[in-house]
PDB file of C-alpha atoms (C1' of nucleotides) in Angstrom:
ATOM      1  CA  MET A   1      -7.642  -1.210 -22.363  1.00  0.00           C
ATOM      2  CA  LYS A   2      -6.019  -3.637 -19.948  1.00  0.00           C
ATOM      3  CA  LEU A   3      -2.462  -2.567 -19.260  1.00  0.00           C
ATOM      4  CA  ASN A   4       0.039  -5.062 -20.624  1.00  0.00           C
ATOM      5  CA  LYS A   5       3.326  -6.358 -19.365  1.00  0.00           C
ATOM      6  CA  LYS A   6       5.271  -3.669 -21.153  1.00  0.00           C
ATOM      7  CA  PHE A   7       3.640  -0.916 -19.131  1.00  0.00           C
ATOM      8  CA  TYR A   8       4.944  -2.425 -15.913  1.00  0.00           C
ATOM      9  CA  GLN A   9       8.495  -2.599 -17.172  1.00  0.00           C
ATOM     10  CA  GLN A  10       9.001   1.140 -17.391  1.00  0.00           C
ATOM     11  CA  LYS A  11      10.679   3.171 -14.677  1.00  0.00           C
ATOM     12  CA  THR A  12       8.904   2.757 -11.371  1.00  0.00           C
ATOM     13  CA  LEU A  13       8.588   6.481 -10.706  1.00  0.00           C
ATOM     14  CA  LYS A  14       6.997   7.001 -14.101  1.00  0.00           C
ATOM     15  CA  ILE A  15       4.589   4.141 -13.531  1.00  0.00           C
ATOM     16  CA  ALA A  16       3.643   5.444 -10.092  1.00  0.00           C
ATOM     17  CA  GLU A  17       2.714   8.785 -11.629  1.00  0.00           C
ATOM     18  CA  ASP A  18       1.052   7.259 -14.698  1.00  0.00           C
ATOM     19  CA  LEU A  19      -1.141   5.026 -12.551  1.00  0.00           C
ATOM     20  CA  LEU A  20      -3.015   8.080 -11.287  1.00  0.00           C
ATOM     21  CA  GLY A  21      -6.310   8.145 -13.159  1.00  0.00           C
ATOM     22  CA  LYS A  22      -6.011   4.534 -14.242  1.00  0.00           C
ATOM     23  CA  ILE A  23      -8.752   2.047 -13.430  1.00  0.00           C
ATOM     24  CA  ILE A  24      -8.265  -0.907 -11.133  1.00  0.00           C
ATOM     25  CA  VAL A  25     -10.608  -3.843 -11.659  1.00  0.00           C
ATOM     26  CA  ARG A  26     -11.171  -6.683  -9.216  1.00  0.00           C
ATOM     27  CA  LYS A  27     -13.171  -9.689 -10.386  1.00  0.00           C
ATOM     28  CA  ILE A  28     -14.746 -11.731  -7.638  1.00  0.00           C
ATOM     29  CA  ASN A  29     -17.582 -14.262  -7.882  1.00  0.00           C
ATOM     30  CA  GLY A  30     -18.301 -13.065 -11.402  1.00  0.00           C
ATOM     31  CA  LYS A  31     -18.761  -9.470 -10.268  1.00  0.00           C
ATOM     32  CA  LYS A  32     -16.496  -6.566 -10.939  1.00  0.00           C
ATOM     33  CA  ILE A  33     -15.335  -4.043  -8.409  1.00  0.00           C
ATOM     34  CA  ILE A  34     -13.996  -0.939 -10.118  1.00  0.00           C
ATOM     35  CA  GLY A  35     -12.131   2.101  -8.873  1.00  0.00           C
ATOM     36  CA  GLU A  36      -9.930   4.910 -10.149  1.00  0.00           C
ATOM     37  CA  ILE A  37      -6.425   5.057  -8.697  1.00  0.00           C
ATOM     38  CA  ILE A  38      -5.851   8.396  -6.994  1.00  0.00           C
ATOM     39  CA  GLU A  39      -2.796   7.809  -4.820  1.00  0.00           C
ATOM     40  CA  THR A  40       0.363   5.707  -5.141  1.00  0.00           C
ATOM     41  CA  GLU A  41       3.817   5.328  -3.660  1.00  0.00           C
ATOM     42  CA  ALA A  42       6.966   4.057  -5.361  1.00  0.00           C
ATOM     43  CA  TYR A  43       9.429   1.660  -3.757  1.00  0.00           C
ATOM     44  CA  VAL A  44      12.479   1.533  -5.925  1.00  0.00           C
ATOM     45  CA  GLY A  45      15.466  -0.739  -6.063  1.00  0.00           C
ATOM     46  CA  PRO A  46      17.704  -2.647  -3.637  1.00  0.00           C
ATOM     47  CA  ASN A  47      19.009   0.525  -1.950  1.00  0.00           C
ATOM     48  CA  ASP A  48      15.673   2.080  -1.009  1.00  0.00           C
ATOM     49  CA  LEU A  49      15.649   1.637   2.760  1.00  0.00           C
ATOM     50  CA  ALA A  50      11.889   2.082   2.868  1.00  0.00           C
ATOM     51  CA  SER A  51      11.449  -0.946   0.640  1.00  0.00           C
ATOM     52  CA  HIS A  52      11.159  -4.409   2.112  1.00  0.00           C
ATOM     53  CA  ALA A  53      13.573  -5.558  -0.569  1.00  0.00           C
ATOM     54  CA  SER A  54      16.406  -3.389   0.781  1.00  0.00           C
ATOM     55  CA  ARG A  55      17.152  -6.050   3.357  1.00  0.00           C
ATOM     56  CA  GLY A  56      17.854  -8.611   0.723  1.00  0.00           C
ATOM     57  CA  ARG A  57      16.097 -11.233  -1.274  1.00  0.00           C
ATOM     58  CA  THR A  58      13.997 -13.393   1.020  1.00  0.00           C
ATOM     59  CA  LYS A  59      10.932 -15.537   0.720  1.00  0.00           C
ATOM     60  CA  ARG A  60       8.787 -12.528   1.526  1.00  0.00           C
ATOM     61  CA  THR A  61      10.386 -10.111  -0.928  1.00  0.00           C
ATOM     62  CA  GLU A  62      10.992 -12.611  -3.693  1.00  0.00           C
ATOM     63  CA  VAL A  63       7.996 -11.326  -5.634  1.00  0.00           C
ATOM     64  CA  MET A  64       9.521  -7.847  -5.812  1.00  0.00           C
ATOM     65  CA  PHE A  65      12.393  -9.340  -7.757  1.00  0.00           C
ATOM     66  CA  ALA A  66      10.035 -10.861 -10.297  1.00  0.00           C
ATOM     67  CA  GLU A  67       9.319  -9.076 -13.552  1.00  0.00           C
ATOM     68  CA  GLY A  68       6.856  -6.201 -13.643  1.00  0.00           C
ATOM     69  CA  GLY A  69       3.145  -6.917 -13.594  1.00  0.00           C
ATOM     70  CA  CYS A  70       2.902  -9.202 -10.557  1.00  0.00           C
ATOM     71  CA  TRP A  71       0.910  -8.312  -7.465  1.00  0.00           C
ATOM     72  CA  TYR A  72       2.684  -8.073  -4.128  1.00  0.00           C
ATOM     73  CA  VAL A  73       0.250  -8.446  -1.247  1.00  0.00           C
ATOM     74  CA  TYR A  74       1.341  -8.523   2.370  1.00  0.00           C
ATOM     75  CA  LEU A  75      -0.104  -8.127   5.825  1.00  0.00           C
ATOM     76  CA  ILE A  76       0.862  -5.059   7.839  1.00  0.00           C
ATOM     77  CA  TYR A  77       0.405  -4.460  11.570  1.00  0.00           C
ATOM     78  CA  GLY A  78      -1.319  -7.812  11.813  1.00  0.00           C
ATOM     79  CA  MET A  79      -4.577  -6.406  10.445  1.00  0.00           C
ATOM     80  CA  TYR A  80      -4.379  -4.822   7.053  1.00  0.00           C
ATOM     81  CA  TYR A  81      -3.291  -5.871   3.607  1.00  0.00           C
ATOM     82  CA  CYS A  82      -1.281  -3.604   1.367  1.00  0.00           C
ATOM     83  CA  LEU A  83      -1.568  -3.954  -2.381  1.00  0.00           C
ATOM     84  CA  ASN A  84       1.454  -3.374  -4.595  1.00  0.00           C
ATOM     85  CA  ILE A  85       2.142  -3.843  -8.266  1.00  0.00           C
ATOM     86  CA  VAL A  86       5.652  -5.070  -9.040  1.00  0.00           C
ATOM     87  CA  THR A  87       7.493  -3.012 -11.656  1.00  0.00           C
ATOM     88  CA  GLU A  88      10.552  -3.042 -13.927  1.00  0.00           C
ATOM     89  CA  ASN A  89      12.548  -6.118 -14.825  1.00  0.00           C
ATOM     90  CA  LYS A  90      13.385  -9.463 -13.324  1.00  0.00           C
ATOM     91  CA  ASP A  91      15.988  -9.338 -10.539  1.00  0.00           C
ATOM     92  CA  TYR A  92      15.440  -5.620  -9.917  1.00  0.00           C
ATOM     93  CA  PRO A  93      13.234  -5.126  -6.836  1.00  0.00           C
ATOM     94  CA  ALA A  94      10.673  -2.362  -7.269  1.00  0.00           C
ATOM     95  CA  ALA A  95       6.952  -1.899  -6.772  1.00  0.00           C
ATOM     96  CA  VAL A  96       4.188   0.679  -6.562  1.00  0.00           C
ATOM     97  CA  LEU A  97       1.877   0.721  -3.549  1.00  0.00           C
ATOM     98  CA  ILE A  98      -1.760   1.506  -4.328  1.00  0.00           C
ATOM     99  CA  ARG A  99      -2.638   3.843  -1.461  1.00  0.00           C
ATOM    100  CA  ALA A 100      -6.073   5.135  -2.417  1.00  0.00           C
ATOM    101  CA  ILE A 101      -8.812   4.754  -5.016  1.00  0.00           C
ATOM    102  CA  GLN A 102     -12.018   6.508  -6.001  1.00  0.00           C
ATOM    103  CA  PRO A 103     -14.964   4.075  -6.022  1.00  0.00           C
ATOM    104  CA  ILE A 104     -16.629   3.726  -9.435  1.00  0.00           C
ATOM    105  CA  LYS A 105     -18.591   0.508  -9.261  1.00  0.00           C
ATOM    106  CA  GLY A 106     -19.176  -2.354  -6.844  1.00  0.00           C
ATOM    107  CA  ILE A 107     -18.077  -0.375  -3.807  1.00  0.00           C
ATOM    108  CA  SER A 108     -20.776   0.995  -1.540  1.00  0.00           C
ATOM    109  CA  ALA A 109     -20.923   4.774  -1.779  1.00  0.00           C
ATOM    110  CA  ASN A 110     -20.124   5.401   1.856  1.00  0.00           C
ATOM    111  CA  ALA A 111     -17.130   3.059   1.912  1.00  0.00           C
ATOM    112  CA  LYS A 112     -13.915   5.002   2.427  1.00  0.00           C
ATOM    113  CA  THR A 113     -11.005   4.005   0.255  1.00  0.00           C
ATOM    114  CA  ASP A 114      -8.454   6.658   1.220  1.00  0.00           C
ATOM    115  CA  GLY A 115      -5.737   4.430   2.632  1.00  0.00           C
ATOM    116  CA  PRO A 116      -3.933   1.200   1.742  1.00  0.00           C
ATOM    117  CA  GLY A 117      -5.762  -0.918   4.296  1.00  0.00           C
ATOM    118  CA  LYS A 118      -9.142   0.427   3.221  1.00  0.00           C
ATOM    119  CA  VAL A 119      -8.386  -0.070  -0.463  1.00  0.00           C
ATOM    120  CA  SER A 120      -7.558  -3.704   0.192  1.00  0.00           C
ATOM    121  CA  ARG A 121     -10.715  -4.152   2.187  1.00  0.00           C
ATOM    122  CA  ALA A 122     -12.894  -2.573  -0.507  1.00  0.00           C
ATOM    123  CA  LEU A 123     -11.310  -4.724  -3.219  1.00  0.00           C
ATOM    124  CA  ARG A 124     -11.357  -7.880  -1.074  1.00  0.00           C
ATOM    125  CA  ILE A 125      -7.634  -8.286  -1.412  1.00  0.00           C
ATOM    126  CA  ASP A 126      -6.065 -11.223   0.380  1.00  0.00           C
ATOM    127  CA  LYS A 127      -2.853 -13.177   0.290  1.00  0.00           C
ATOM    128  CA  SER A 128      -4.078 -15.545  -2.408  1.00  0.00           C
ATOM    129  CA  LEU A 129      -3.412 -12.726  -4.876  1.00  0.00           C
ATOM    130  CA  ASN A 130       0.231 -12.451  -3.895  1.00  0.00           C
ATOM    131  CA  PHE A 131       2.532 -13.342  -6.768  1.00  0.00           C
ATOM    132  CA  THR A 132      -0.292 -13.478  -9.341  1.00  0.00           C
ATOM    133  CA  ALA A 133      -0.043 -11.623 -12.656  1.00  0.00           C
ATOM    134  CA  ALA A 134      -2.000  -8.455 -13.447  1.00  0.00           C
ATOM    135  CA  PHE A 135      -2.073  -9.210 -17.158  1.00  0.00           C
ATOM    136  CA  GLY A 136      -3.503 -12.208 -18.995  1.00  0.00           C
ATOM    137  CA  LYS A 137      -7.000 -13.630 -19.168  1.00  0.00           C
ATOM    138  CA  GLU A 138      -6.854 -15.607 -15.935  1.00  0.00           C
ATOM    139  CA  SER A 139      -6.194 -12.524 -13.857  1.00  0.00           C
ATOM    140  CA  LYS A 140      -8.656 -11.669 -11.091  1.00  0.00           C
ATOM    141  CA  LEU A 141      -7.179  -8.257 -10.534  1.00  0.00           C
ATOM    142  CA  TRP A 142      -5.836  -5.905 -13.138  1.00  0.00           C
ATOM    143  CA  ILE A 143      -5.502  -2.281 -14.224  1.00  0.00           C
ATOM    144  CA  GLU A 144      -7.142  -0.648 -17.242  1.00  0.00           C
ATOM    145  CA  ASP A 145      -6.544   2.590 -19.098  1.00  0.00           C
ATOM    146  CA  TRP A 146      -9.788   4.387 -19.847  1.00  0.00           C
ATOM    147  CA  GLY A 147      -7.972   7.321 -21.358  1.00  0.00           C
ATOM    148  CA  ILE A 148      -8.667   9.521 -18.364  1.00  0.00           C
ATOM    149  CA  LYS A 149      -6.219  12.400 -18.463  1.00  0.00           C
ATOM    150  CA  THR A 150      -5.127  13.772 -15.162  1.00  0.00           C
ATOM    151  CA  PRO A 151      -4.152  17.449 -15.501  1.00  0.00           C
ATOM    152  CA  LYS A 152      -0.519  17.978 -14.567  1.00  0.00           C
ATOM    153  CA  ASN A 153      -1.386  20.690 -12.121  1.00  0.00           C
ATOM    154  CA  LYS A 154      -3.540  18.267 -10.147  1.00  0.00           C
ATOM    155  CA  ILE A 155      -0.782  15.730  -9.626  1.00  0.00           C
ATOM    156  CA  LYS A 156       0.916  16.260  -6.294  1.00  0.00           C
ATOM    157  CA  LYS A 157       4.067  14.730  -4.853  1.00  0.00           C
ATOM    158  CA  SER A 158       5.140  14.294  -1.261  1.00  0.00           C
ATOM    159  CA  PRO A 159       7.402  12.128   0.918  1.00  0.00           C
ATOM    160  CA  ARG A 160       6.126   8.657   1.584  1.00  0.00           C
ATOM    161  CA  ILE A 161       4.034   7.771   4.607  1.00  0.00           C
ATOM    162  CA  GLY A 162       5.134   5.797   7.631  1.00  0.00           C
ATOM    163  CA  VAL A 163       8.739   5.226   6.641  1.00  0.00           C
ATOM    164  CA  ASP A 164      10.595   7.330   9.213  1.00  0.00           C
ATOM    165  CA  TYR A 165      13.142   4.576   9.634  1.00  0.00           C
ATOM    166  CA  ALA A 166      14.318   4.907   6.027  1.00  0.00           C
ATOM    167  CA  LYS A 167      16.980   7.528   6.845  1.00  0.00           C
ATOM    168  CA  GLN A 168      18.092   9.399   3.720  1.00  0.00           C
ATOM    169  CA  TYR A 169      15.271   7.803   1.748  1.00  0.00           C
ATOM    170  CA  LYS A 170      12.427   8.890   3.988  1.00  0.00           C
ATOM    171  CA  ASN A 171      12.146  12.334   2.421  1.00  0.00           C
ATOM    172  CA  LYS A 172      12.177  11.213  -1.201  1.00  0.00           C
ATOM    173  CA  PRO A 173       9.089  12.664  -2.929  1.00  0.00           C
ATOM    174  CA  TRP A 174       7.959   9.292  -4.181  1.00  0.00           C
ATOM    175  CA  ARG A 175       4.300   9.530  -3.219  1.00  0.00           C
ATOM    176  CA  PHE A 176       1.944  10.696  -5.956  1.00  0.00           C
ATOM    177  CA  TYR A 177      -1.662  11.700  -5.562  1.00  0.00           C
ATOM    178  CA  ILE A 178      -4.414  13.610  -7.300  1.00  0.00           C
ATOM    179  CA  LYS A 179      -5.398  16.871  -5.696  1.00  0.00           C
ATOM    180  CA  LYS A 180      -9.098  17.079  -4.940  1.00  0.00           C
TER     181      LYS A 180
ATOM    182  C1'  DC B   1      -8.690  18.979  17.178  1.00  0.00           C
ATOM    183  C1'  DA B   2      -4.362  16.397  18.367  1.00  0.00           C
ATOM    184  C1'  DA B   3      -2.239  12.602  20.400  1.00  0.00           C
ATOM    185  C1'  DG B   4      -1.955   7.886  21.984  1.00  0.00           C
ATOM    186  C1'  DA B   5      -3.079   3.159  22.329  1.00  0.00           C
ATOM    187  C1'  DG B   6      -4.838  -1.201  20.781  1.00  0.00           C
ATOM    188  C1'  DA B   7      -5.746  -4.728  17.490  1.00  0.00           C
ATOM    189  C1'  DT B   8      -2.929  -8.870  15.871  1.00  0.00           C
ATOM    190  C1'  DC B   9       0.570 -11.631  12.876  1.00  0.00           C
ATOM    191  C1'  DA B  10       4.038 -12.767   9.157  1.00  0.00           C
ATOM    192  C1'  DT B  11       8.609 -12.111   8.832  1.00  0.00           C
ATOM    193  C1'  DC B  12      13.127 -11.413  10.325  1.00  0.00           C
ATOM    194  C1'  DT B  13      16.938 -11.332  14.171  1.00  0.00           C
TER     195       DT B  13
ATOM    196  C1'  DG C   1      11.273 -11.450  20.796  1.00  0.00           C
ATOM    197  C1'  DA C   2      10.675  -7.125  18.130  1.00  0.00           C
ATOM    198  C1'  DT C   3       8.653  -4.653  14.607  1.00  0.00           C
ATOM    199  C1'  DG C   4       6.000  -2.580  10.943  1.00  0.00           C
ATOM    200  C1'  DA C   5       4.511   0.797   3.527  1.00  0.00           C
ATOM    201  C1'  DT C   6      -2.375   0.906   8.989  1.00  0.00           C
ATOM    202  C1'  DC C   7      -6.862   2.182  10.833  1.00  0.00           C
ATOM    203  C1'  DT C   8     -10.071   3.239  14.384  1.00  0.00           C
ATOM    204  C1'  DC C   9     -11.404   4.460  18.677  1.00  0.00           C
ATOM    205  C1'  DT C  10     -10.594   6.892  23.042  1.00  0.00           C
ATOM    206  C1'  DT C  11      -8.826  10.522  25.723  1.00  0.00           C
ATOM    207  C1'  DG C  12      -8.001  15.196  26.995  1.00  0.00           C
ATOM    208  C1'  DA C  13      -7.182  20.047  26.219  1.00  0.00           C
TER     209       DA C  13
END
DNA sequence: CAAGAGATCATCT
DNA sequence: GATGATCTCTTGA
């Protein structure tokens, strides 16, 4: 059920698409918060200008160079956390941003979770999760496969959001989401 | 309904 | 000192 390390070492674009319909589980104070992933974005490799890692290996981006299955959490615009799962192999910087989820359990029904900042708020994501592993028994945040099949014709692609500065990379159709 | 501004800070130049 | 992988509220047509 819980996705293992091998899953995260596939091609980032495949993972980004495969994550649609998967279940994200956050364990906090003994309680579980559960949601279905319905929107992702891929950030791939050292040349992707939209990726933080394109400007080189720094303290901040170090986690993107780790092997797949680590969480990359960072603060954006001073107010919101973005949650990413690192993919592929060690020394190759890539990650998938979890942009939106569908609440299943532990999230109040009227809570909106249709954007990265709101997802992080609903799941109580904070920087202490940065660089932690998504697999293994100690994990407080992981992804499960419940065998939910997302019909191909409901999977949509589009350019990524908020990356106008990424020049030739800004129009890459590396955002995946489930059509309502 | 669309457009703009503010909140607020880690990271990089 | 500038700038975002954002969200919400306010303004104005």
